[in-house]
């Protein structure tokens, strides 16, 4: 649910003005190059093994305010694969992302005396780790970061006369720094925005970072999250290498990407750069999430299907939805309420008329007994109401953001609200208590935190009007009805440099908290604005974890660097259009890079009504989002998946496969939690040397081997999909194979109810039999799918499986409530072997899980000598084992290229305990 205020004006023209550096920022002409930069006047080793230097301004100017004359430079290789470069005012503490929100090492304290004798002077201009080299030029100061293995420059802040940018600038409210880039580098990240050109950053598109309640239908606009990180993928002579650059800064910024360079224009804070050398894309995300926080462990049920709608007017409607899913035999794990359950839109309340507790509790008991879950929305704005206990306790604990000493007044759905200040430890305690109180009222299974950019229906300094109802009963609810006046009297409300906020340079306090409002310890909203949703996610995570010791599930709209450590994300208010279906893939893939792998878009679109065909195609894609949820607007017609017979069929097909893949998806979530690896990822993550894949935004991988190639255009009944070299097996019909000898587009059939999902050679994936609820599906027998190259006589394959008590807070081995199994397969010298290695077997054995089928794809058929061992002991009686062989079929145009025969071998009737290591083998050979 959102206020969905429209985009205010054309963003392209205004941003071109920004790019050209002319009149849009308060002066008649602003030169493209501001000032002459700084010179290095001293440098020495720091006590922690880094280096500390001082930089002095070369020539002062007043563009965007006075320069800060003396800066402190701090450089440290914090690990072998992480370099930090930190630049701040040498004489005065400046705002930084709070160290308690994003834990990291503190730089050395500021040096108050400059020019004293140096204990450890440095004469070398290079500073190396095992992976990266930091080097600098003293006058004008510039620094470069190079890859040690080959000397490749990853970042270079020095400017030549011919460059469209100058030396770096450091003023109180304007910081600018640039880097040169190879023209053929592929960049990803810098979100959150909806990118019409796909996942790759596009030269001269605007990239503005400032958390904003602007609907995701708006292109190239600062949206709900701020992620000032990019990944740079380069390919030299067919060899790819990737690295990432994070500017850890929460202030608003424009990032100007010109293909051959990139410039940051930031309105406050410090330069706090972190460099991650990769060299593979997976390495980059591993290194990045090791620093910002590994993705949060997710409960197993969260990988089931979710249904929501703003406008489930009463409990009986919700009950009908649940029963209709069951009747339609469409899987459903979680039912959601938008704010319909609330009393007057107020947080932590129940509407006793439409959602009476006496009826809600039996309903929850009923769905909980089935294994289903219930989640509701919570907005940050707390209604100003003298009879509202949540508000009164908040006032008593002094938890609200202030303006001139009083709680800052805004308007959201309840009407007049105050915003909790989650930077205040007392607020975190109060919030935890309110969550606890609400959970005692309604035993919800997770929380959905929305509108936390923060969104405000008004702007400026407001008061509650006398003599009129606010909000009115008849209006849409998001029109401002407070009495408000603009606040422009401070430089925080009207900074000298105007970022391209909302795509049109609106004031940065527009439809949010006034930027001169004050948080705990005097922190300005101007600095902390983009941290609001992040700080609320942390407080909500702490609150939920403290309830029953269960693993929290939180869905948040606003995110920042590190949000994935606490919460999942959905991509906000999209439209039921074919374009929005396409955009959802790029946004999902970006959030995997941002360390937020549990992500998805509103399936079938938030508004307006989707067509029946579009909803068919959207559930086919959405069934493979990591977070899979249908959600719709109050004013849209109903769009649950059972509303159309054709959509119900597509849903049963696509979600049916998702539920069979739940053990695979859950294992990917474990890998995400321990290494940061995205669940959904671009194809270049597995095939980084193939440049054709660098901009591919219409297909994606789940894990390293499962490729989803959806229909994304109206009327299409086939898909032109790019197949990297190797063998790909159709997951819905494993007798169908495609062998691609080079990266090539191939046309594959895709009738209305068909989604193309292909499994790559060299993989072993665990599956189960599926079901309508994940709890039931989880207890069905396992099967393994093993893939070799088609027609191969030699090959290897591997895979893994993580199992645990999924509601425990930690997702780890060694606690007695988890098991980890690695699967291997090998074909050589005429024989095939499939086997497992088990860590922590106890949990899997207690649950009684068994493998009943193994399907091996790509090899010649079984020739005989079939044997099975469990824990090293031969299984003598294999009378229940059935072995069948089916030859593979290939597309006609590829038939001639496949001289070797290839088969699907199914071994059924097995009873292999998942918790015990097994080995099976047979001889290859063609029967008949």
PDB file of C-alpha atoms in Angstrom, residues 390-664:
ATOM      1  CA  UNK A 390       0.496   3.108  21.378  1.00  0.00           C
ATOM      2  CA  UNK A 391       0.739   6.854  20.835  1.00  0.00           C
ATOM      3  CA  UNK A 392       0.409   7.719  24.516  1.00  0.00           C
ATOM      4  CA  UNK A 393       3.163   5.285  25.488  1.00  0.00           C
ATOM      5  CA  UNK A 394       5.307   6.698  22.695  1.00  0.00           C
ATOM      6  CA  UNK A 395       4.843  10.226  24.008  1.00  0.00           C
ATOM      7  CA  UNK A 396       5.627   9.098  27.546  1.00  0.00           C
ATOM      8  CA  UNK A 397       8.869   7.498  26.333  1.00  0.00           C
ATOM      9  CA  UNK A 398       9.806  10.480  24.150  1.00  0.00           C
ATOM     10  CA  UNK A 399      10.314   8.306  21.063  1.00  0.00           C
ATOM     11  CA  UNK A 400       9.320  10.653  18.225  1.00  0.00           C
ATOM     12  CA  UNK A 401      11.401  12.683  15.765  1.00  0.00           C
ATOM     13  CA  UNK A 402      11.337  16.366  16.754  1.00  0.00           C
ATOM     14  CA  UNK A 403      10.999  19.715  15.062  1.00  0.00           C
ATOM     15  CA  UNK A 404      11.892  22.701  17.221  1.00  0.00           C
ATOM     16  CA  UNK A 405      11.531  20.561  20.324  1.00  0.00           C
ATOM     17  CA  UNK A 406       8.101  19.079  19.548  1.00  0.00           C
ATOM     18  CA  UNK A 407       7.194  15.786  17.815  1.00  0.00           C
ATOM     19  CA  UNK A 408       7.247  16.438  14.068  1.00  0.00           C
ATOM     20  CA  UNK A 409       3.684  16.317  12.708  1.00  0.00           C
ATOM     21  CA  UNK A 410       2.976  14.520   9.439  1.00  0.00           C
ATOM     22  CA  UNK A 411       0.052  12.769   7.767  1.00  0.00           C
ATOM     23  CA  UNK A 412      -0.284   9.168   6.644  1.00  0.00           C
ATOM     24  CA  UNK A 413      -3.275   6.788   6.593  1.00  0.00           C
ATOM     25  CA  UNK A 414      -4.548   7.410  10.166  1.00  0.00           C
ATOM     26  CA  UNK A 415      -4.423  11.176   9.575  1.00  0.00           C
ATOM     27  CA  UNK A 416      -2.038  13.177  11.751  1.00  0.00           C
ATOM     28  CA  UNK A 417       0.956  11.092  12.852  1.00  0.00           C
ATOM     29  CA  UNK A 418       4.311  11.326  14.563  1.00  0.00           C
ATOM     30  CA  UNK A 419       7.271   9.265  13.402  1.00  0.00           C
ATOM     31  CA  UNK A 420       9.250   7.071  15.825  1.00  0.00           C
ATOM     32  CA  UNK A 421      12.962   7.795  15.872  1.00  0.00           C
ATOM     33  CA  UNK A 422      14.597   4.387  15.494  1.00  0.00           C
ATOM     34  CA  UNK A 423      18.057   5.876  16.101  1.00  0.00           C
ATOM     35  CA  UNK A 424      16.970   6.319  19.730  1.00  0.00           C
ATOM     36  CA  UNK A 425      17.595   3.210  21.906  1.00  0.00           C
ATOM     37  CA  UNK A 426      14.449   4.029  23.920  1.00  0.00           C
ATOM     38  CA  UNK A 427      12.405   3.900  20.711  1.00  0.00           C
ATOM     39  CA  UNK A 428      13.751   0.445  19.910  1.00  0.00           C
ATOM     40  CA  UNK A 429      12.654  -0.735  23.376  1.00  0.00           C
ATOM     41  CA  UNK A 430       9.225   0.895  23.049  1.00  0.00           C
ATOM     42  CA  UNK A 431       8.757  -0.596  19.560  1.00  0.00           C
ATOM     43  CA  UNK A 432       9.672  -4.052  20.862  1.00  0.00           C
ATOM     44  CA  UNK A 433       7.101  -3.677  23.631  1.00  0.00           C
ATOM     45  CA  UNK A 434       4.386  -2.628  21.154  1.00  0.00           C
ATOM     46  CA  UNK A 435       5.190  -5.595  18.889  1.00  0.00           C
ATOM     47  CA  UNK A 436       4.969  -7.883  21.935  1.00  0.00           C
ATOM     48  CA  UNK A 437       1.625  -6.391  22.994  1.00  0.00           C
ATOM     49  CA  UNK A 438       0.255  -6.792  19.481  1.00  0.00           C
ATOM     50  CA  UNK A 439       1.491 -10.369  19.210  1.00  0.00           C
ATOM     51  CA  UNK A 440      -0.403 -11.171  22.402  1.00  0.00           C
ATOM     52  CA  UNK A 441      -3.491  -9.662  20.768  1.00  0.00           C
ATOM     53  CA  UNK A 442      -2.933 -11.369  17.385  1.00  0.00           C
ATOM     54  CA  UNK A 443      -0.336 -14.158  16.992  1.00  0.00           C
ATOM     55  CA  UNK A 444       1.038 -12.984  13.633  1.00  0.00           C
ATOM     56  CA  UNK A 445       3.904 -14.893  12.017  1.00  0.00           C
ATOM     57  CA  UNK A 446       5.770 -11.939  10.565  1.00  0.00           C
ATOM     58  CA  UNK A 447       5.520  -8.206   9.951  1.00  0.00           C
ATOM     59  CA  UNK A 448       5.352  -6.149   6.805  1.00  0.00           C
ATOM     60  CA  UNK A 449       6.836  -2.683   7.293  1.00  0.00           C
ATOM     61  CA  UNK A 450       5.720  -0.246   4.612  1.00  0.00           C
ATOM     62  CA  UNK A 451       5.828   3.517   3.951  1.00  0.00           C
ATOM     63  CA  UNK A 452       9.198   3.700   5.716  1.00  0.00           C
ATOM     64  CA  UNK A 453      11.142   6.003   3.399  1.00  0.00           C
ATOM     65  CA  UNK A 454       9.458   7.742   5.366  1.00  0.00           C
ATOM     66  CA  UNK A 455       6.330   8.619   3.393  1.00  0.00           C
ATOM     67  CA  UNK A 456       4.319  11.687   4.324  1.00  0.00           C
ATOM     68  CA  UNK A 457       1.186  12.873   2.523  1.00  0.00           C
ATOM     69  CA  UNK A 458       2.120  16.455   3.427  1.00  0.00           C
ATOM     70  CA  UNK A 459       5.266  18.574   3.214  1.00  0.00           C
ATOM     71  CA  UNK A 460       6.743  21.148   5.523  1.00  0.00           C
ATOM     72  CA  UNK A 461       5.611  22.291   8.976  1.00  0.00           C
ATOM     73  CA  UNK A 462       2.021  21.238   9.651  1.00  0.00           C
ATOM     74  CA  UNK A 463      -0.674  21.649  12.268  1.00  0.00           C
ATOM     75  CA  UNK A 464      -3.958  19.824  12.797  1.00  0.00           C
ATOM     76  CA  UNK A 465      -6.766  21.903  11.262  1.00  0.00           C
ATOM     77  CA  UNK A 466      -9.549  23.109  13.490  1.00  0.00           C
ATOM     78  CA  UNK A 467     -13.129  22.351  12.603  1.00  0.00           C
ATOM     79  CA  UNK A 468     -12.622  19.841   9.794  1.00  0.00           C
ATOM     80  CA  UNK A 469     -12.183  16.093   9.622  1.00  0.00           C
ATOM     81  CA  UNK A 470      -8.712  15.016   8.525  1.00  0.00           C
ATOM     82  CA  UNK A 471      -8.607  12.797   6.596  1.00  0.00           C
ATOM     83  CA  UNK A 472     -12.091  13.115   5.140  1.00  0.00           C
ATOM     84  CA  UNK A 473     -14.080   9.914   4.743  1.00  0.00           C
ATOM     85  CA  UNK A 474     -14.749  10.540   1.048  1.00  0.00           C
ATOM     86  CA  UNK A 475     -11.283  11.328  -0.320  1.00  0.00           C
ATOM     87  CA  UNK A 476      -8.690   8.824  -1.530  1.00  0.00           C
ATOM     88  CA  UNK A 477      -6.863   9.076   1.791  1.00  0.00           C
ATOM     89  CA  UNK A 478      -3.523  10.330   0.521  1.00  0.00           C
ATOM     90  CA  UNK A 479      -4.463  13.974  -0.032  1.00  0.00           C
ATOM     91  CA  UNK A 480      -2.873  16.270   2.532  1.00  0.00           C
ATOM     92  CA  UNK A 481      -5.531  17.705   4.855  1.00  0.00           C
ATOM     93  CA  UNK A 482      -3.283  19.229   7.522  1.00  0.00           C
ATOM     94  CA  UNK A 483      -2.563  22.954   7.555  1.00  0.00           C
ATOM     95  CA  UNK A 484       1.032  23.176   6.277  1.00  0.00           C
ATOM     96  CA  UNK A 485       3.595  25.740   5.279  1.00  0.00           C
ATOM     97  CA  UNK A 486       6.852  25.147   3.435  1.00  0.00           C
ATOM     98  CA  UNK A 487      10.094  25.129   5.375  1.00  0.00           C
ATOM     99  CA  UNK A 488      12.875  26.774   3.401  1.00  0.00           C
ATOM    100  CA  UNK A 489      14.578  28.834   6.081  1.00  0.00           C
ATOM    101  CA  UNK A 490      17.503  26.462   6.713  1.00  0.00           C
ATOM    102  CA  UNK A 491      20.238  25.144   4.460  1.00  0.00           C
ATOM    103  CA  UNK A 492      19.098  21.636   5.371  1.00  0.00           C
ATOM    104  CA  UNK A 493      15.690  22.222   3.814  1.00  0.00           C
ATOM    105  CA  UNK A 494      17.115  24.110   0.857  1.00  0.00           C
ATOM    106  CA  UNK A 495      20.663  22.870   0.235  1.00  0.00           C
ATOM    107  CA  UNK A 496      22.881  24.606  -2.309  1.00  0.00           C
ATOM    108  CA  UNK A 497      23.055  21.568  -4.598  1.00  0.00           C
ATOM    109  CA  UNK A 498      19.728  20.073  -5.679  1.00  0.00           C
ATOM    110  CA  UNK A 499      19.805  16.328  -6.239  1.00  0.00           C
ATOM    111  CA  UNK A 500      17.417  15.021  -8.881  1.00  0.00           C
ATOM    112  CA  UNK A 501      14.883  13.997  -6.208  1.00  0.00           C
ATOM    113  CA  UNK A 502      11.759  12.244  -7.521  1.00  0.00           C
ATOM    114  CA  UNK A 503      13.221  12.650 -10.998  1.00  0.00           C
ATOM    115  CA  UNK A 504      12.442  16.363 -11.003  1.00  0.00           C
ATOM    116  CA  UNK A 505      14.527  18.140  -8.367  1.00  0.00           C
ATOM    117  CA  UNK A 506      11.677  18.471  -5.909  1.00  0.00           C
ATOM    118  CA  UNK A 507      12.764  19.759  -2.486  1.00  0.00           C
ATOM    119  CA  UNK A 508      14.335  16.911  -0.525  1.00  0.00           C
ATOM    120  CA  UNK A 509      11.739  17.360   2.218  1.00  0.00           C
ATOM    121  CA  UNK A 510       8.876  16.908  -0.233  1.00  0.00           C
ATOM    122  CA  UNK A 511       6.319  14.333   0.954  1.00  0.00           C
ATOM    123  CA  UNK A 512       8.624  13.089   3.699  1.00  0.00           C
ATOM    124  CA  UNK A 513       9.965  14.246   7.080  1.00  0.00           C
ATOM    125  CA  UNK A 514      11.274  17.819   6.994  1.00  0.00           C
ATOM    126  CA  UNK A 515      15.046  17.553   6.546  1.00  0.00           C
ATOM    127  CA  UNK A 516      15.694  20.054   9.343  1.00  0.00           C
ATOM    128  CA  UNK A 517      13.830  17.797  11.812  1.00  0.00           C
ATOM    129  CA  UNK A 518      15.983  16.269  14.528  1.00  0.00           C
ATOM    130  CA  UNK A 519      16.648  12.690  15.640  1.00  0.00           C
ATOM    131  CA  UNK A 520      18.268  11.363  18.794  1.00  0.00           C
ATOM    132  CA  UNK A 521      21.510  13.090  19.832  1.00  0.00           C
ATOM    133  CA  UNK A 522      20.854  16.017  17.485  1.00  0.00           C
ATOM    134  CA  UNK A 523      21.169  13.993  14.265  1.00  0.00           C
ATOM    135  CA  UNK A 524      19.501  15.791  11.377  1.00  0.00           C
ATOM    136  CA  UNK A 525      16.904  14.119   9.168  1.00  0.00           C
ATOM    137  CA  UNK A 526      18.938  15.658   6.319  1.00  0.00           C
ATOM    138  CA  UNK A 527      21.712  13.161   7.074  1.00  0.00           C
ATOM    139  CA  UNK A 528      19.747  10.174   8.376  1.00  0.00           C
ATOM    140  CA  UNK A 529      16.804  10.268   5.939  1.00  0.00           C
ATOM    141  CA  UNK A 530      17.744   7.223   3.853  1.00  0.00           C
ATOM    142  CA  UNK A 531      18.413   5.145   6.985  1.00  0.00           C
ATOM    143  CA  UNK A 532      14.832   5.302   8.231  1.00  0.00           C
ATOM    144  CA  UNK A 533      13.592   2.013   6.805  1.00  0.00           C
ATOM    145  CA  UNK A 534      16.892   0.297   7.645  1.00  0.00           C
ATOM    146  CA  UNK A 535      16.739   1.391  11.280  1.00  0.00           C
ATOM    147  CA  UNK A 536      13.086   0.292  11.488  1.00  0.00           C
ATOM    148  CA  UNK A 537      14.024  -3.127  10.041  1.00  0.00           C
ATOM    149  CA  UNK A 538      16.676  -3.566  12.731  1.00  0.00           C
ATOM    150  CA  UNK A 539      14.246  -2.590  15.509  1.00  0.00           C
ATOM    151  CA  UNK A 540      11.521  -4.870  14.099  1.00  0.00           C
ATOM    152  CA  UNK A 541      13.935  -7.785  13.767  1.00  0.00           C
ATOM    153  CA  UNK A 542      15.015  -7.367  17.367  1.00  0.00           C
ATOM    154  CA  UNK A 543      11.361  -7.188  18.470  1.00  0.00           C
ATOM    155  CA  UNK A 544      10.302 -10.344  16.612  1.00  0.00           C
ATOM    156  CA  UNK A 545      13.355 -12.322  17.661  1.00  0.00           C
ATOM    157  CA  UNK A 546      12.583 -11.474  21.274  1.00  0.00           C
ATOM    158  CA  UNK A 547       9.036 -12.822  21.095  1.00  0.00           C
ATOM    159  CA  UNK A 548       9.324 -16.597  21.035  1.00  0.00           C
ATOM    160  CA  UNK A 549      12.898 -17.158  19.945  1.00  0.00           C
ATOM    161  CA  UNK A 550      11.679 -17.853  16.413  1.00  0.00           C
ATOM    162  CA  UNK A 551      13.311 -16.869  13.142  1.00  0.00           C
ATOM    163  CA  UNK A 552      11.820 -13.492  12.183  1.00  0.00           C
ATOM    164  CA  UNK A 553      10.231 -12.772   8.842  1.00  0.00           C
ATOM    165  CA  UNK A 554      10.100  -9.091   7.912  1.00  0.00           C
ATOM    166  CA  UNK A 555       9.186  -7.581   4.563  1.00  0.00           C
ATOM    167  CA  UNK A 556      10.343  -3.995   4.147  1.00  0.00           C
ATOM    168  CA  UNK A 557       9.826  -1.474   1.384  1.00  0.00           C
ATOM    169  CA  UNK A 558      12.662   0.926   2.192  1.00  0.00           C
ATOM    170  CA  UNK A 559      16.171  -0.505   2.275  1.00  0.00           C
ATOM    171  CA  UNK A 560      19.773   0.599   2.694  1.00  0.00           C
ATOM    172  CA  UNK A 561      23.187  -1.040   2.680  1.00  0.00           C
ATOM    173  CA  UNK A 562      22.821  -3.979   5.087  1.00  0.00           C
ATOM    174  CA  UNK A 563      19.009  -4.277   5.062  1.00  0.00           C
ATOM    175  CA  UNK A 564      19.210  -7.837   3.759  1.00  0.00           C
ATOM    176  CA  UNK A 565      20.756  -8.874   7.082  1.00  0.00           C
ATOM    177  CA  UNK A 566      17.349  -8.296   8.667  1.00  0.00           C
ATOM    178  CA  UNK A 567      14.597  -8.346   6.076  1.00  0.00           C
ATOM    179  CA  UNK A 568      13.159  -9.360   2.731  1.00  0.00           C
ATOM    180  CA  UNK A 569      12.032  -6.801   0.160  1.00  0.00           C
ATOM    181  CA  UNK A 570       9.334  -6.428  -2.441  1.00  0.00           C
ATOM    182  CA  UNK A 571       9.766  -3.973  -5.279  1.00  0.00           C
ATOM    183  CA  UNK A 572       6.863  -1.722  -4.354  1.00  0.00           C
ATOM    184  CA  UNK A 573       3.955  -0.400  -6.354  1.00  0.00           C
ATOM    185  CA  UNK A 574       4.151  -1.722  -9.898  1.00  0.00           C
ATOM    186  CA  UNK A 575       1.620  -1.735 -12.710  1.00  0.00           C
ATOM    187  CA  UNK A 576      -0.193  -4.633 -14.309  1.00  0.00           C
ATOM    188  CA  UNK A 577       1.628  -4.144 -17.630  1.00  0.00           C
ATOM    189  CA  UNK A 578       3.971  -6.226 -19.760  1.00  0.00           C
ATOM    190  CA  UNK A 579       6.707  -3.622 -19.274  1.00  0.00           C
ATOM    191  CA  UNK A 580       6.421  -3.884 -15.498  1.00  0.00           C
ATOM    192  CA  UNK A 581       6.688  -7.657 -15.754  1.00  0.00           C
ATOM    193  CA  UNK A 582      10.000  -7.180 -17.605  1.00  0.00           C
ATOM    194  CA  UNK A 583      11.271  -4.554 -15.144  1.00  0.00           C
ATOM    195  CA  UNK A 584      10.649  -6.900 -12.222  1.00  0.00           C
ATOM    196  CA  UNK A 585      13.458  -9.200 -13.353  1.00  0.00           C
ATOM    197  CA  UNK A 586      16.116  -6.457 -13.408  1.00  0.00           C
ATOM    198  CA  UNK A 587      15.093  -5.114 -10.005  1.00  0.00           C
ATOM    199  CA  UNK A 588      15.104  -8.613  -8.501  1.00  0.00           C
ATOM    200  CA  UNK A 589      18.586  -9.308  -9.888  1.00  0.00           C
ATOM    201  CA  UNK A 590      19.904  -5.983  -8.601  1.00  0.00           C
ATOM    202  CA  UNK A 591      18.740  -6.740  -5.071  1.00  0.00           C
ATOM    203  CA  UNK A 592      20.635 -10.020  -5.163  1.00  0.00           C
ATOM    204  CA  UNK A 593      23.773  -7.961  -5.784  1.00  0.00           C
ATOM    205  CA  UNK A 594      22.727  -5.593  -2.950  1.00  0.00           C
ATOM    206  CA  UNK A 595      22.721  -8.496  -0.465  1.00  0.00           C
ATOM    207  CA  UNK A 596      18.908  -8.728  -0.302  1.00  0.00           C
ATOM    208  CA  UNK A 597      18.291 -12.104  -1.989  1.00  0.00           C
ATOM    209  CA  UNK A 598      14.736 -12.611  -0.649  1.00  0.00           C
ATOM    210  CA  UNK A 599      12.992 -10.351  -3.147  1.00  0.00           C
ATOM    211  CA  UNK A 600      10.056 -10.313  -5.552  1.00  0.00           C
ATOM    212  CA  UNK A 601       7.473  -8.078  -7.198  1.00  0.00           C
ATOM    213  CA  UNK A 602       3.701  -7.917  -6.809  1.00  0.00           C
ATOM    214  CA  UNK A 603       2.579 -10.753  -9.080  1.00  0.00           C
ATOM    215  CA  UNK A 604       0.035  -9.627 -11.708  1.00  0.00           C
ATOM    216  CA  UNK A 605       0.779  -5.992 -10.779  1.00  0.00           C
ATOM    217  CA  UNK A 606      -0.409  -3.789  -7.897  1.00  0.00           C
ATOM    218  CA  UNK A 607      -2.679  -1.699 -10.155  1.00  0.00           C
ATOM    219  CA  UNK A 608      -4.624  -1.356 -12.397  1.00  0.00           C
ATOM    220  CA  UNK A 609      -6.311  -4.627 -13.416  1.00  0.00           C
ATOM    221  CA  UNK A 610      -4.045  -6.999 -15.345  1.00  0.00           C
ATOM    222  CA  UNK A 611      -5.304  -8.856 -18.393  1.00  0.00           C
ATOM    223  CA  UNK A 612      -5.919 -12.570 -18.047  1.00  0.00           C
ATOM    224  CA  UNK A 613      -3.027 -13.368 -20.377  1.00  0.00           C
ATOM    225  CA  UNK A 614      -0.645 -11.124 -18.455  1.00  0.00           C
ATOM    226  CA  UNK A 615      -1.595 -12.720 -15.131  1.00  0.00           C
ATOM    227  CA  UNK A 616      -0.934 -16.160 -16.663  1.00  0.00           C
ATOM    228  CA  UNK A 617       2.530 -15.119 -17.705  1.00  0.00           C
ATOM    229  CA  UNK A 618       3.247 -13.244 -14.485  1.00  0.00           C
ATOM    230  CA  UNK A 619       2.569 -16.200 -12.189  1.00  0.00           C
ATOM    231  CA  UNK A 620       4.828 -18.277 -14.436  1.00  0.00           C
ATOM    232  CA  UNK A 621       7.646 -15.807 -13.701  1.00  0.00           C
ATOM    233  CA  UNK A 622       6.578 -15.005 -10.142  1.00  0.00           C
ATOM    234  CA  UNK A 623       6.547 -18.670  -9.156  1.00  0.00           C
ATOM    235  CA  UNK A 624      10.332 -18.442  -9.492  1.00  0.00           C
ATOM    236  CA  UNK A 625      10.904 -15.145  -7.684  1.00  0.00           C
ATOM    237  CA  UNK A 626      12.671 -15.883  -4.380  1.00  0.00           C
ATOM    238  CA  UNK A 627       9.757 -14.104  -2.643  1.00  0.00           C
ATOM    239  CA  UNK A 628       6.527 -15.029  -4.422  1.00  0.00           C
ATOM    240  CA  UNK A 629       3.409 -12.957  -3.599  1.00  0.00           C
ATOM    241  CA  UNK A 630       0.274 -11.802  -5.390  1.00  0.00           C
ATOM    242  CA  UNK A 631      -0.781  -8.345  -4.169  1.00  0.00           C
ATOM    243  CA  UNK A 632      -3.277  -5.806  -5.484  1.00  0.00           C
ATOM    244  CA  UNK A 633      -4.554  -2.307  -4.896  1.00  0.00           C
ATOM    245  CA  UNK A 634      -7.753  -1.354  -3.065  1.00  0.00           C
ATOM    246  CA  UNK A 635      -9.185   0.076  -6.277  1.00  0.00           C
ATOM    247  CA  UNK A 636      -8.277  -2.868  -8.532  1.00  0.00           C
ATOM    248  CA  UNK A 637     -10.569  -5.817  -9.274  1.00  0.00           C
ATOM    249  CA  UNK A 638      -9.807  -9.057  -7.471  1.00  0.00           C
ATOM    250  CA  UNK A 639      -6.855 -10.906  -8.971  1.00  0.00           C
ATOM    251  CA  UNK A 640      -6.252 -13.972  -6.821  1.00  0.00           C
ATOM    252  CA  UNK A 641      -4.903 -16.737  -9.003  1.00  0.00           C
ATOM    253  CA  UNK A 642      -8.158 -18.690  -8.938  1.00  0.00           C
ATOM    254  CA  UNK A 643     -10.183 -15.797 -10.407  1.00  0.00           C
ATOM    255  CA  UNK A 644      -9.512 -17.070 -13.960  1.00  0.00           C
ATOM    256  CA  UNK A 645      -9.549 -20.750 -14.916  1.00  0.00           C
ATOM    257  CA  UNK A 646      -6.594 -20.288 -17.236  1.00  0.00           C
ATOM    258  CA  UNK A 647      -4.513 -18.480 -14.577  1.00  0.00           C
ATOM    259  CA  UNK A 648      -5.373 -21.192 -12.052  1.00  0.00           C
ATOM    260  CA  UNK A 649      -3.996 -23.786 -14.482  1.00  0.00           C
ATOM    261  CA  UNK A 650      -0.771 -21.828 -15.000  1.00  0.00           C
ATOM    262  CA  UNK A 651      -0.492 -21.369 -11.234  1.00  0.00           C
ATOM    263  CA  UNK A 652      -0.909 -25.082 -10.513  1.00  0.00           C
ATOM    264  CA  UNK A 653       1.763 -25.813 -13.081  1.00  0.00           C
ATOM    265  CA  UNK A 654       4.332 -23.176 -12.117  1.00  0.00           C
ATOM    266  CA  UNK A 655       3.745 -23.168  -8.345  1.00  0.00           C
ATOM    267  CA  UNK A 656       3.506 -26.946  -8.455  1.00  0.00           C
ATOM    268  CA  UNK A 657       7.087 -26.991  -9.704  1.00  0.00           C
ATOM    269  CA  UNK A 658       8.135 -24.349  -7.158  1.00  0.00           C
ATOM    270  CA  UNK A 659       6.864 -26.524  -4.323  1.00  0.00           C
ATOM    271  CA  UNK A 660       8.799 -29.517  -5.685  1.00  0.00           C
ATOM    272  CA  UNK A 661      11.877 -27.272  -5.753  1.00  0.00           C
ATOM    273  CA  UNK A 662      11.449 -25.985  -2.185  1.00  0.00           C
ATOM    274  CA  UNK A 663      14.408 -28.017  -0.827  1.00  0.00           C
ATOM    275  CA  UNK A 664      16.572 -26.568  -3.600  1.00  0.00           C
TER     276      UNK A 664
END
